[in-house]
Short mmCIF file of C-alpha atoms in Angstrom, two decimals:
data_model
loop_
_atom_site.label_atom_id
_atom_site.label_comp_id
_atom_site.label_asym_id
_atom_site.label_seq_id
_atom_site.Cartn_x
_atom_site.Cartn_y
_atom_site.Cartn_z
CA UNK A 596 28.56 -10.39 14.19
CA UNK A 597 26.20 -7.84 16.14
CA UNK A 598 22.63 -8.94 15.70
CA UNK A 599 20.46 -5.89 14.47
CA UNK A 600 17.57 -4.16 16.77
CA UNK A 601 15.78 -4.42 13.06
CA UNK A 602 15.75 -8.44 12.48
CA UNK A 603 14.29 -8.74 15.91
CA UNK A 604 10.64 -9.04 16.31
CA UNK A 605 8.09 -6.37 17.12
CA UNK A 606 7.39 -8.35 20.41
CA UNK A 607 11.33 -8.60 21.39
CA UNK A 608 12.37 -4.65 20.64
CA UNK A 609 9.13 -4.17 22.58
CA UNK A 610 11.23 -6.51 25.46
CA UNK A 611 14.54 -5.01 25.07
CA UNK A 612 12.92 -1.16 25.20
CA UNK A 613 10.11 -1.97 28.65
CA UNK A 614 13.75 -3.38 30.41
CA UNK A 615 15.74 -0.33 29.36
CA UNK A 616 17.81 -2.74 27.48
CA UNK A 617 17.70 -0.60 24.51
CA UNK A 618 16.54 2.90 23.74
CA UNK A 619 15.06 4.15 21.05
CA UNK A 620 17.95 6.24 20.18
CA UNK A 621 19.58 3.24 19.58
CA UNK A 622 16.56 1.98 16.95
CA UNK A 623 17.07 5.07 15.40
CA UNK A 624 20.83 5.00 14.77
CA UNK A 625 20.55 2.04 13.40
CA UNK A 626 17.51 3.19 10.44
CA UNK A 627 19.16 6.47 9.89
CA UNK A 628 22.46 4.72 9.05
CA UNK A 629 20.89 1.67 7.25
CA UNK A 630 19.23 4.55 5.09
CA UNK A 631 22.22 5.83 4.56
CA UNK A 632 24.03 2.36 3.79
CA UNK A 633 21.25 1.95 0.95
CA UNK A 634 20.89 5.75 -0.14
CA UNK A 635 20.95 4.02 -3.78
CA UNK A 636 17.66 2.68 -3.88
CA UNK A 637 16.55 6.14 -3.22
CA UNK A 638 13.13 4.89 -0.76
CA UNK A 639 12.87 8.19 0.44
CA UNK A 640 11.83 11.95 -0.55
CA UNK A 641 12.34 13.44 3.11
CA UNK A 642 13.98 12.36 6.64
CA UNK A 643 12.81 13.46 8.96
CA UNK A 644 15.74 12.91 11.60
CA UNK A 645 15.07 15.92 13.99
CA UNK A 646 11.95 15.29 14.95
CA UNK A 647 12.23 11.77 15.45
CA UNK A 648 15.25 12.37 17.67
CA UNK A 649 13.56 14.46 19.75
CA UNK A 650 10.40 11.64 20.01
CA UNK A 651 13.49 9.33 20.78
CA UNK A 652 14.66 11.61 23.50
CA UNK A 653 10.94 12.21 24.75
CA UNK A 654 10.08 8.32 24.71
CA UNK A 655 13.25 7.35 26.38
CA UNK A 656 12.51 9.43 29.95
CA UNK A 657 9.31 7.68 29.77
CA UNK A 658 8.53 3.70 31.30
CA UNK A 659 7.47 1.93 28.52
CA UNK A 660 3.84 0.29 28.85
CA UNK A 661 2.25 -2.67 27.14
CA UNK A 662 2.00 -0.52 23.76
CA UNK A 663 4.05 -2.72 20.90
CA UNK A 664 4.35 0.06 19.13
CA UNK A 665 6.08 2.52 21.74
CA UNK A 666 9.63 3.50 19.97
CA UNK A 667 8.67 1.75 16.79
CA UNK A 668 9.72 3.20 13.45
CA UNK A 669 7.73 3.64 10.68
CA UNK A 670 8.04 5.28 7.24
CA UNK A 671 4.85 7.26 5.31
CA UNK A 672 4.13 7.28 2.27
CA UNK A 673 4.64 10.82 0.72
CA UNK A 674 1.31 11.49 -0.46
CA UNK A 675 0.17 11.46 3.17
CA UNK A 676 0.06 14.78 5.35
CA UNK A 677 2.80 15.17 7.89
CA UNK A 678 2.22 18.71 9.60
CA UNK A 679 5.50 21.07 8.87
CA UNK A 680 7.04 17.73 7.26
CA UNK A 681 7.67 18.36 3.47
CA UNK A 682 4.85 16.25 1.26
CA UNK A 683 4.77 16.00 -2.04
CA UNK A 684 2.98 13.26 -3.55
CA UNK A 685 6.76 13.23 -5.50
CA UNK A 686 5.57 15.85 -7.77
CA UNK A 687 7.13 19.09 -8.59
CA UNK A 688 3.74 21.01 -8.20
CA UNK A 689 4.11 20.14 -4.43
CA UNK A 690 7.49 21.67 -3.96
CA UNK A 691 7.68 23.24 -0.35
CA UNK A 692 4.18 22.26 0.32
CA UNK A 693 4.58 21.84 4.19
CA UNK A 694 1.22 20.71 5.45
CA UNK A 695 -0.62 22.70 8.74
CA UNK A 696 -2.30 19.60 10.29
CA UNK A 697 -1.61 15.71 10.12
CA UNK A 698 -3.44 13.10 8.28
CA UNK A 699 -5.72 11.28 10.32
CA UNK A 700 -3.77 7.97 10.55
CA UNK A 701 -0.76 10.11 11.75
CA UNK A 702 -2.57 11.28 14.45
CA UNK A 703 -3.22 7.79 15.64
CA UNK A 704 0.78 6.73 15.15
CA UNK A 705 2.12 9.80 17.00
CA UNK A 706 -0.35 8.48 19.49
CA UNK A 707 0.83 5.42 19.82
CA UNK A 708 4.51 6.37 20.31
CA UNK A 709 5.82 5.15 17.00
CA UNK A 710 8.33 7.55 15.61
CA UNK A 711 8.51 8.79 11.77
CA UNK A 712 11.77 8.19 10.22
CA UNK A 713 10.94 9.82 7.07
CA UNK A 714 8.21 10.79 4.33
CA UNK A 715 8.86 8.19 1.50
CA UNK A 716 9.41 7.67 -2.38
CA UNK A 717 6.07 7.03 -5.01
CA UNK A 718 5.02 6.99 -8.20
CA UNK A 719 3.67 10.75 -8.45
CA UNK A 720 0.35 11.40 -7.21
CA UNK A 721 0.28 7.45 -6.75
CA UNK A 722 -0.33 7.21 -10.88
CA UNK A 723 1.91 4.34 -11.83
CA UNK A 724 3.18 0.87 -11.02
CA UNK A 725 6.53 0.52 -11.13
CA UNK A 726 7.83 3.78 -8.88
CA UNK A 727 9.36 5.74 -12.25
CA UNK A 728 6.80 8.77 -12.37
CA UNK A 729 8.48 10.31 -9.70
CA UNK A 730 9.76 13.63 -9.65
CA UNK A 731 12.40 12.88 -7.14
CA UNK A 732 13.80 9.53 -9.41
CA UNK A 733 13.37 6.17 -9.81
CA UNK A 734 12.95 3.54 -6.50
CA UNK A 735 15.36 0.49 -7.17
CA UNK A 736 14.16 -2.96 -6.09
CA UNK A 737 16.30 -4.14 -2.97
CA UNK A 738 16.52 -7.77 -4.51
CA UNK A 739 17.69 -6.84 -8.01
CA UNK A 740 18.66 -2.86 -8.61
CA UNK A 741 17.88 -3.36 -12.55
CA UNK A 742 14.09 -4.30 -11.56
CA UNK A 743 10.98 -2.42 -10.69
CA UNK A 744 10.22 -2.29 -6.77
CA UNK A 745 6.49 -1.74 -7.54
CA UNK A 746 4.15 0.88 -7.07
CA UNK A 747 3.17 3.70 -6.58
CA UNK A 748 3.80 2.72 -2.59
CA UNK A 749 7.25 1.80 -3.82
CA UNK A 750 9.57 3.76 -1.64
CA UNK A 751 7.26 2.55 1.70
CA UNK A 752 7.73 -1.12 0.15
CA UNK A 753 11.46 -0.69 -0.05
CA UNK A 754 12.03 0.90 2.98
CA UNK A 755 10.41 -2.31 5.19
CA UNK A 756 12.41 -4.65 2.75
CA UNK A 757 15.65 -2.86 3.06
CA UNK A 758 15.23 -2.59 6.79
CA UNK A 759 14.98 1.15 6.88
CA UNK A 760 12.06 1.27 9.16
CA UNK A 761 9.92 -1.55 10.81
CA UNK A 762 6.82 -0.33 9.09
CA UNK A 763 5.36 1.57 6.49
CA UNK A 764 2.03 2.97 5.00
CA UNK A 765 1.20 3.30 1.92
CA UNK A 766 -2.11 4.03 -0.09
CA UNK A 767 -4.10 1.26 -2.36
CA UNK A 768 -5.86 2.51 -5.28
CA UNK A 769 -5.14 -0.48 -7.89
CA UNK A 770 -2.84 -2.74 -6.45
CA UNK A 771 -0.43 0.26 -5.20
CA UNK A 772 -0.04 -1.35 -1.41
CA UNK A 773 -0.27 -4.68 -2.96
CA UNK A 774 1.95 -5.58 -5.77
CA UNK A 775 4.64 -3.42 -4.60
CA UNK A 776 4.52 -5.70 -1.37
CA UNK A 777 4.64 -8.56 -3.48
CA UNK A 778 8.12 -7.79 -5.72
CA UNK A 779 9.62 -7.07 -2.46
CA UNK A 780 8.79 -9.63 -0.11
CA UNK A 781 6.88 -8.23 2.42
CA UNK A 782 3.01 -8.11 3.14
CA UNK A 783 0.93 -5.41 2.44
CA UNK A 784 -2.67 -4.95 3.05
CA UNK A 785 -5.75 -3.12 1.35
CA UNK A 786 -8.24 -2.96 3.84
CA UNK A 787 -11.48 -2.65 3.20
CA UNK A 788 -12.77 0.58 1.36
CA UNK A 789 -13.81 3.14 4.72
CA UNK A 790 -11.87 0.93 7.22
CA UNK A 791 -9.10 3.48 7.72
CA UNK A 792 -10.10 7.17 7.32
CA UNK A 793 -8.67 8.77 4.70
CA UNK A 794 -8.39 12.24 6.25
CA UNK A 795 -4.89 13.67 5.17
CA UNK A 796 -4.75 11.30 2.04
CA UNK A 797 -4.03 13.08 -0.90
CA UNK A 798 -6.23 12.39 -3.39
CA UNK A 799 -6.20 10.22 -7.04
CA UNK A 800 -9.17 8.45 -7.15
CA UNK A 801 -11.41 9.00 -4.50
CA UNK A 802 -14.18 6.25 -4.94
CA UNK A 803 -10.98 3.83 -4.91
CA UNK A 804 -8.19 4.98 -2.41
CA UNK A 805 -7.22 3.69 0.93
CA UNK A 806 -4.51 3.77 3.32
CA UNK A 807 -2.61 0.57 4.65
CA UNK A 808 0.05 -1.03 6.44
CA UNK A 809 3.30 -2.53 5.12
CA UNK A 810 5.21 -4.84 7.57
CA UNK A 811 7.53 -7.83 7.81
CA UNK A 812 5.10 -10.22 8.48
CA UNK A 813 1.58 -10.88 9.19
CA UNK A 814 1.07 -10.66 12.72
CA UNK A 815 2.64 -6.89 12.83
CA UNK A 816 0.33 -6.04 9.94
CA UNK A 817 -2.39 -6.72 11.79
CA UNK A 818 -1.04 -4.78 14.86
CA UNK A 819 -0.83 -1.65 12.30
CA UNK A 820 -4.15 -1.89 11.08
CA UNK A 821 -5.10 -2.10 14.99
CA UNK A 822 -3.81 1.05 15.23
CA UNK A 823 -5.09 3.23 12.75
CA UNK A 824 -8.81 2.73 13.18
CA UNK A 825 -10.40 4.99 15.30
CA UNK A 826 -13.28 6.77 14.50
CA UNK A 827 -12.86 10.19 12.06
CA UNK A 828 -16.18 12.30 11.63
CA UNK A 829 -13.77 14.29 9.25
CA UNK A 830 -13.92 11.49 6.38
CA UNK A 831 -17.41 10.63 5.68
CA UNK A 832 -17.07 7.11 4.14
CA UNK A 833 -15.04 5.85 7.28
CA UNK A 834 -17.11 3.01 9.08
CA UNK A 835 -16.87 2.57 12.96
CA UNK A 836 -16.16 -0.87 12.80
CA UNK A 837 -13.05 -1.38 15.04
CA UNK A 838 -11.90 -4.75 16.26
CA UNK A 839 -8.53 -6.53 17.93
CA UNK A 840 -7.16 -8.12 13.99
CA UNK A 841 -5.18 -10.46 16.34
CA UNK A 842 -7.99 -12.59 17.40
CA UNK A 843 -7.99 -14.98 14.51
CA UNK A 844 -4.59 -15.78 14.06
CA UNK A 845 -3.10 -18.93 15.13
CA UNK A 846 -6.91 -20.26 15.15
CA UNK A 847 -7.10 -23.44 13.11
CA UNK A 848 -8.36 -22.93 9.37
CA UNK A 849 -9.65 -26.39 9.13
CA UNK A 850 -13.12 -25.83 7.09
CA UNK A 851 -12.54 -22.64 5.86
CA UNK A 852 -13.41 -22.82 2.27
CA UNK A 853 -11.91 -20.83 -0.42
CA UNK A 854 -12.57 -19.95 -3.93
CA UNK A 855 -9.59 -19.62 -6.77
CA UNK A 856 -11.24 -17.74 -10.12
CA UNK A 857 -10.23 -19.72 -13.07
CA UNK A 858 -9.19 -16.26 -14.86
CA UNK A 859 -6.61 -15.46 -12.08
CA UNK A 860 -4.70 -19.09 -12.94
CA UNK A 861 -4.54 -18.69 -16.79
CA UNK A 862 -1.34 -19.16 -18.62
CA UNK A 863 -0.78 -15.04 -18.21
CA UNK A 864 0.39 -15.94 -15.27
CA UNK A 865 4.04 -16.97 -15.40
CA UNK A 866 4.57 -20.64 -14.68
CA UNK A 867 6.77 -20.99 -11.94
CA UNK A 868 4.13 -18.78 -9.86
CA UNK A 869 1.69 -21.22 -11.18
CA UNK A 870 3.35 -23.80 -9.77
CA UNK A 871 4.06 -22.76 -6.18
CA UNK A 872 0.75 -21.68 -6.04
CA UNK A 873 -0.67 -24.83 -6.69
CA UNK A 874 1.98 -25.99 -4.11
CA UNK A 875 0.49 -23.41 -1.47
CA UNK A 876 -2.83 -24.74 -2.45
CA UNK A 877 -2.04 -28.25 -1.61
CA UNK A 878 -0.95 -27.72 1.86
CA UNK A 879 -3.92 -25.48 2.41
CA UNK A 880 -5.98 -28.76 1.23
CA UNK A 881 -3.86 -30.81 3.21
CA UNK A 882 -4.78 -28.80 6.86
CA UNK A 883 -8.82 -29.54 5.54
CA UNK A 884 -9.49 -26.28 3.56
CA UNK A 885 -12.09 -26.47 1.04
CA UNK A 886 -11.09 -25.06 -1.87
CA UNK A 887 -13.18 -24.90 -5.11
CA UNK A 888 -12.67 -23.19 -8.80
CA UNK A 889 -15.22 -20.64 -9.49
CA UNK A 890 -15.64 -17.84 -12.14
CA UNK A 891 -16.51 -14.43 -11.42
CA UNK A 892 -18.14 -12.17 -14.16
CA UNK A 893 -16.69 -8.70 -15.02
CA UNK A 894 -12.76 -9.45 -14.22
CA UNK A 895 -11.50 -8.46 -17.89
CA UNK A 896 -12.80 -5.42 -18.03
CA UNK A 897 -11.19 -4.03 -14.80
CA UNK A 898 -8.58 -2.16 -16.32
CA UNK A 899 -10.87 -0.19 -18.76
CA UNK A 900 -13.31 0.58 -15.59
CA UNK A 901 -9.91 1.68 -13.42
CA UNK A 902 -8.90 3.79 -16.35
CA UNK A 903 -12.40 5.46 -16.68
CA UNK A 904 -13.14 5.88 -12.94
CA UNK A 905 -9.71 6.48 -11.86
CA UNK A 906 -8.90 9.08 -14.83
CA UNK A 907 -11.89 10.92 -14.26
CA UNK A 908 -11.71 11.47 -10.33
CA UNK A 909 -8.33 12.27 -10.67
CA UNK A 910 -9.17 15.18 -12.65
CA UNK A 911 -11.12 16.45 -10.49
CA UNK A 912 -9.20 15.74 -7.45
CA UNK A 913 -6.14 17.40 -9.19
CA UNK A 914 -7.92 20.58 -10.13
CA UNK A 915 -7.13 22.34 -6.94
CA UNK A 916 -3.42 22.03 -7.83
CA UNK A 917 -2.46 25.38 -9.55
CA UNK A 918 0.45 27.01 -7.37
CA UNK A 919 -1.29 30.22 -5.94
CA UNK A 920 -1.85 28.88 -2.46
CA UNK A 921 0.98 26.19 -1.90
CA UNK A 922 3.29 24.39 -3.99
CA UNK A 923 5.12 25.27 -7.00
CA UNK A 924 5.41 29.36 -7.87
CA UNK A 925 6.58 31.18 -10.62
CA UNK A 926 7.82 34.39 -11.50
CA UNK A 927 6.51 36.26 -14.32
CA UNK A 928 3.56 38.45 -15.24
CA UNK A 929 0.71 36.48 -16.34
CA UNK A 930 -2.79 36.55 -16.40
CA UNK A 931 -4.42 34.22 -13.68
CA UNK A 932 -5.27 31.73 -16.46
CA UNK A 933 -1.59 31.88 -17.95
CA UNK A 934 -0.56 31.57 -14.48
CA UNK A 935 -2.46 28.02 -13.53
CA UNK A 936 -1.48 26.73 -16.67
CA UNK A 937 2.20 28.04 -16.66
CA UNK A 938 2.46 26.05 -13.06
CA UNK A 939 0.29 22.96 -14.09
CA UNK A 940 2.57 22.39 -17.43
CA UNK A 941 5.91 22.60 -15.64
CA UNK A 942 4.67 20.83 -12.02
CA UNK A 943 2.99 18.04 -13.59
CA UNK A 944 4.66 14.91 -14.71
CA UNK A 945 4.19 13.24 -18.12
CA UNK A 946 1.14 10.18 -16.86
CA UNK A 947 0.19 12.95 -14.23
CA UNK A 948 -0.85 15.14 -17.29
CA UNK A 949 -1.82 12.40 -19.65
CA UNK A 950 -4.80 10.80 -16.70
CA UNK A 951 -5.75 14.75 -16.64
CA UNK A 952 -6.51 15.03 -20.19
CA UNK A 953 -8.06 11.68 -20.43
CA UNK A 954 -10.32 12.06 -17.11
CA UNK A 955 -11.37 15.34 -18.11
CA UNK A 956 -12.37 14.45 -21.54
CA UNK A 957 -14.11 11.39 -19.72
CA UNK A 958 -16.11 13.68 -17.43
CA UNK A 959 -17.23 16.35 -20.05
CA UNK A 960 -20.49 16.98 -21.52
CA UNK A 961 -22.21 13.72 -22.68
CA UNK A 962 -19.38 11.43 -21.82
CA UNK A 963 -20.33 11.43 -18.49
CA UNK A 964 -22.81 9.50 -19.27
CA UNK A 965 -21.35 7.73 -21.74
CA UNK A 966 -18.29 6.48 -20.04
CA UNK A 967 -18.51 7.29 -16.19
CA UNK A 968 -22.02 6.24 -16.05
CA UNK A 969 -22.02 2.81 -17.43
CA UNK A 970 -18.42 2.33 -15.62
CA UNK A 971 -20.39 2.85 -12.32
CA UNK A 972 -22.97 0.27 -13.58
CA UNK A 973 -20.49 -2.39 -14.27
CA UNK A 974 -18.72 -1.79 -11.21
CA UNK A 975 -21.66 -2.31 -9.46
CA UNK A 976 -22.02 -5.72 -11.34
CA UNK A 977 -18.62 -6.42 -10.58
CA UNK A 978 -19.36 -6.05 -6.48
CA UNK A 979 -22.61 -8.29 -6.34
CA UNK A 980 -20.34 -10.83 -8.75
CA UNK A 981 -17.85 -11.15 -5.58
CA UNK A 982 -20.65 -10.80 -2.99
CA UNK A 983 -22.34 -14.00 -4.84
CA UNK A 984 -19.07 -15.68 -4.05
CA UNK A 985 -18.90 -14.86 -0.58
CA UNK A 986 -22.92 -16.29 0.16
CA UNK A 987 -20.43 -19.45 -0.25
CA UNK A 988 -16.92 -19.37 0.48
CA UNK A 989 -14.91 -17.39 2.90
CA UNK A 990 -12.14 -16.10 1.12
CA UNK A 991 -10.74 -15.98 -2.46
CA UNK A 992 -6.94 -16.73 -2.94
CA UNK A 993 -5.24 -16.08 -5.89
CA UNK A 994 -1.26 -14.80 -7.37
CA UNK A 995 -0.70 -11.53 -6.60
CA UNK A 996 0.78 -10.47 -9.43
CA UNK A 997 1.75 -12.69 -12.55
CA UNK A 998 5.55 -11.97 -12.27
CA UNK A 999 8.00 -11.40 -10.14
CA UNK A 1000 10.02 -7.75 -10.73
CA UNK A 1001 10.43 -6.96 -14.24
CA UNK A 1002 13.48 -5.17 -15.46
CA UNK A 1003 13.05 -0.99 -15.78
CA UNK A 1004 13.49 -1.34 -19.58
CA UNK A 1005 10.92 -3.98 -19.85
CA UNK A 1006 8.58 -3.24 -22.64
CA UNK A 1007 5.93 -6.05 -22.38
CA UNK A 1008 2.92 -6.29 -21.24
CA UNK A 1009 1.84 -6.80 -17.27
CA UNK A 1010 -1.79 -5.42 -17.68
CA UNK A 1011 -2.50 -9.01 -16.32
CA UNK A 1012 -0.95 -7.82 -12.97
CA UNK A 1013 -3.38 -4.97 -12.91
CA UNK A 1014 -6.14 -7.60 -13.58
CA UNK A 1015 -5.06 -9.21 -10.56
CA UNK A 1016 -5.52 -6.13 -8.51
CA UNK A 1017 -8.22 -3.91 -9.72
CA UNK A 1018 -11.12 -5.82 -8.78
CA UNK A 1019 -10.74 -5.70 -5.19
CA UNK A 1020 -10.35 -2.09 -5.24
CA UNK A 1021 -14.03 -1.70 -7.46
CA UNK A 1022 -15.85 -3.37 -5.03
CA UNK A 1023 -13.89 -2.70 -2.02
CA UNK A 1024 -12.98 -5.48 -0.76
CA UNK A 1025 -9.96 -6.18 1.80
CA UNK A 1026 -6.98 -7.73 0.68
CA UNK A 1027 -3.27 -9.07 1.44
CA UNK A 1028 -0.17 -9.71 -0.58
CA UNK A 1029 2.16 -11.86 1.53
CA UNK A 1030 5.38 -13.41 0.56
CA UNK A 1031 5.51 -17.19 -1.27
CA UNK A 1032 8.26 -17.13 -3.09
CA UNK A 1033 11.07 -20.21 -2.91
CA UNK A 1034 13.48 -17.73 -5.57
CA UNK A 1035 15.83 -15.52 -5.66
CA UNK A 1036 13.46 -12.72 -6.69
CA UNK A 1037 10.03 -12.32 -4.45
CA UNK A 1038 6.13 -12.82 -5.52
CA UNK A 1039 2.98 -12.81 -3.35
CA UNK A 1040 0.16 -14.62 -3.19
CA UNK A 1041 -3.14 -12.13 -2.05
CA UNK A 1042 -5.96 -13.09 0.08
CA UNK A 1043 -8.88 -11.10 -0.62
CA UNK A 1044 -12.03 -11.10 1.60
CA UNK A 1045 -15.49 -9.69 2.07
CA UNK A 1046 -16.36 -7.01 3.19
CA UNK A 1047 -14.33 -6.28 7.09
CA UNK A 1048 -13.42 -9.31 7.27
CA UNK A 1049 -9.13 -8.64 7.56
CA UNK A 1050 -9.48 -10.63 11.01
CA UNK A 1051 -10.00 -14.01 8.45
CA UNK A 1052 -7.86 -12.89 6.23
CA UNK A 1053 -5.16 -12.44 8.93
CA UNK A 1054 -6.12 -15.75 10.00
CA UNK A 1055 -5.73 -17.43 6.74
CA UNK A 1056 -2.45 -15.29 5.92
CA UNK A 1057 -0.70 -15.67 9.06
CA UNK A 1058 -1.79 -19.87 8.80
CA UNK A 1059 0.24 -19.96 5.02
CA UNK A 1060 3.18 -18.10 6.65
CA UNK A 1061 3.97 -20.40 9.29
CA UNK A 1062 3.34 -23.39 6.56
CA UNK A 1063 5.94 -21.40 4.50
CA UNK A 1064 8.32 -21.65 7.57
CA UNK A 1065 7.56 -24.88 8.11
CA UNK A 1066 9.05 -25.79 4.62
CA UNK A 1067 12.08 -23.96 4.91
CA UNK A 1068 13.11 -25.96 8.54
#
């Protein structure tokens, strides 16, 4: 049987491509008809198969330098701008919104040679965590069709698992690059709150989003993130802090030492995760890591300070949504107030409305004070609780979510998964899901780290990957 150009590594297309071996035609043909092949799981809003054809064509007159990423394939996430590429944020308020300039971190891809393959799937304006807000359907998971893939970055998570694209971004919020990494067994990063300017980022919460990169493994994470750092002066809370993410991996982690919060090992998380994390934690101990048990104050009450912060920047942030310049339009004569409203009751999704009404009650009058306020203060509290951690340990570990998939019709509980993911976006801190999972169906385990420092969490990630290989020999 034909090995694919997509189970190779980054480093061997890269091989095949600088010796004219391939083209990247040929990498193409082989995502646009693996998209096709698994149409079902629906990863995608928009293809984009014209313009990446004619990158192909462009790229393939050219000699092909020391740039891994010349040829490569990626997918975006749809709530990032693609300039004359249909983005929607999957809403219906967004129909045949075709954006006039690209997002920053599309700038840097197109100028690294990678080629877009398509604009994909999401819970609708990222608001959800299982990928069923959307206006365009449902994302299935690629390891069980009756289970959640994740979300809202769903449809980029999917398209990496399913072999649709080499990478993806998506955008992190609370948990949305994360846990939808995590059910399908790839890694996904958070990186650090102003690492990667988020320029071209449609909005939810603004205090809390950030773009990253979805890959197959750890090493060509890191070579994403490489890429999609430079300096923006159009996004004011983006750092100039850029670095080679490579550096540290392969390095030994003997004496690294690493905290586990008690909370984050409780009996809400299910027990077979339980289990192979303690396994994972054992060979860690085994190469010399220090790892201790700690607590860290403020953890329960992450949902209700995602719910208040979130809720009441996304209000805000969706205001400017009301169909007269872009998007959805109606016929009809209205008034300009029955017009907005006419266009914001029919484009709007059900949770799209409902995080409205609750974030603008949130942000009215005296319960701005009351609620937004005091959420600011704890999350404040929060931060210096994880900063105290890091005066002693390098890293935190912990599950990454406390399941694997859950069925679409599951009706209990998995606020505990949110638990597991909030936090890091509060303070944020950088963090990775990557794959740990000896089942059928996948899980994570995330790596969460001070302040810009991905290159140690690399380090540490890429050191549990090979151990995970290791097993499986």
């Amino acid at each position: 049987m034909k090995t694919s150009y997509l189970d190779l590594s980054l480093e061997e297309i890269h091989n095949l491509l600088k010796t004219k071996k391939i083209k990247v035609k040929d990498l193409l043909d082989e995502c646009f008809e693996r998209i096709e092949e698994t149409k079902d799981l629906n990863a995608y809003i928009t293809l984009d198969k014209e313009n990446a054809y004619k990158k192909a064509e462009e790229l393939d007159s050219k000699e092909v330098n020391d740039n891994l990423l010349f040829g490569i394939p990626i997918a975006i996430k749809d709530n990032i701008l693609t300039k004359n590429v249909l983005t929607t944020a999957a809403s219906h308020i967004l129909d045949n919104f075709y954006p006039q300039f690209d997002a920053h971190v599309v700038d840097l891809i197109k100028e690294k040679d990678m080629v877009i393959v398509g604009k994909t799937n999401m819970d609708e304006f990222a608001m959800g965590s299982t990928n069923e807000t959307s206006y365009y359907g449902k994302v299935l998971n690629p390891y069980d069709k009756t289970r959640v893939p994740g979300g809202s970055s769903g449809g980029s998570a999917v398209a990496v698992a399913s072999k649709t694209a080499i990478f993806a971004l998506g955008s992190d919020t609370g948990g949305s690059v994360r846990q939808p990494a995590s059910f399908c067994n790839i890694v996904g990063l958070k990186p650090t709150y102003g690492r990667v300017s988020r320029f071209g980022l449609i909005a939810f919460s603004s205090s809390l989003d950030q773009i990253g990169p979805m890959s197959r493994n750890v090493y060509e994470n890191a070579i994403l993130l490489n890429a999609i750092l430079k300096k923006d002066e159009r996004d004011l809370t983006h750092h100039e802090k850029e670095e080679d993410f490579t550096s540290l991996i392969g390095k030994d982690i003997k004496n690294l030492k690493v905290a586990i919060p008690n909370y984050y090992i409780s009996d809400k998380v299910s027990e077979n995760i339980r289990n192979r994390f303690k396994e994972i934690v054992s060979l860690l101990e085994k190469k010399n890591v220090k790892v201790d048990y700690v607590d860290i104050d403020h953890l329960k009450e992450a949902i209700t300070l995602y719910k208040i912060i979130g809720m009441g920047e996304a209000s805000s942030n969706l205001a400017r949504f009301d169909g007269i310049r872009y998007g959805l339009t109606i016929e009809g004569n209205y008034s300009s107030e029955e017009y907005v409203k006419k266009v914001r009751s029919l484009g709007f999704g059900e949770e799209v409305k409902k995080r409205i009404m609750i974030g603008c009650h949130i942000l009215s009058g005296e319960n701005a004070k009351k609620y937004y306020h005091k959420a600011l203060v704890l999350r404040n509290e929060m931060t210096n609780s994880f900063k105290d951690i890091f005066k002693k340990y390098d890293l935190i570990i912990s599950p990454m979510t406390s399941s694997s998939a859950y069925n679409f019709d599951d009706k209990n509980n998995h606020d505990f998964d949110d638990i597991l993911a909030i936090p890091v976006n509060m303070a944020g801190l950088p963090a990775i899901s990557i794959p740990i999972s000896k089942e059928n169906l996948p899980y994570g385990m995330q790596i969460i780290g001070d302040s810009f420092s991905e290159s140690k969490i690399y380090q540490l990630a890429y050191a549990v990957e090979k151990m995970i290989g290791e097993e499986n020999v």
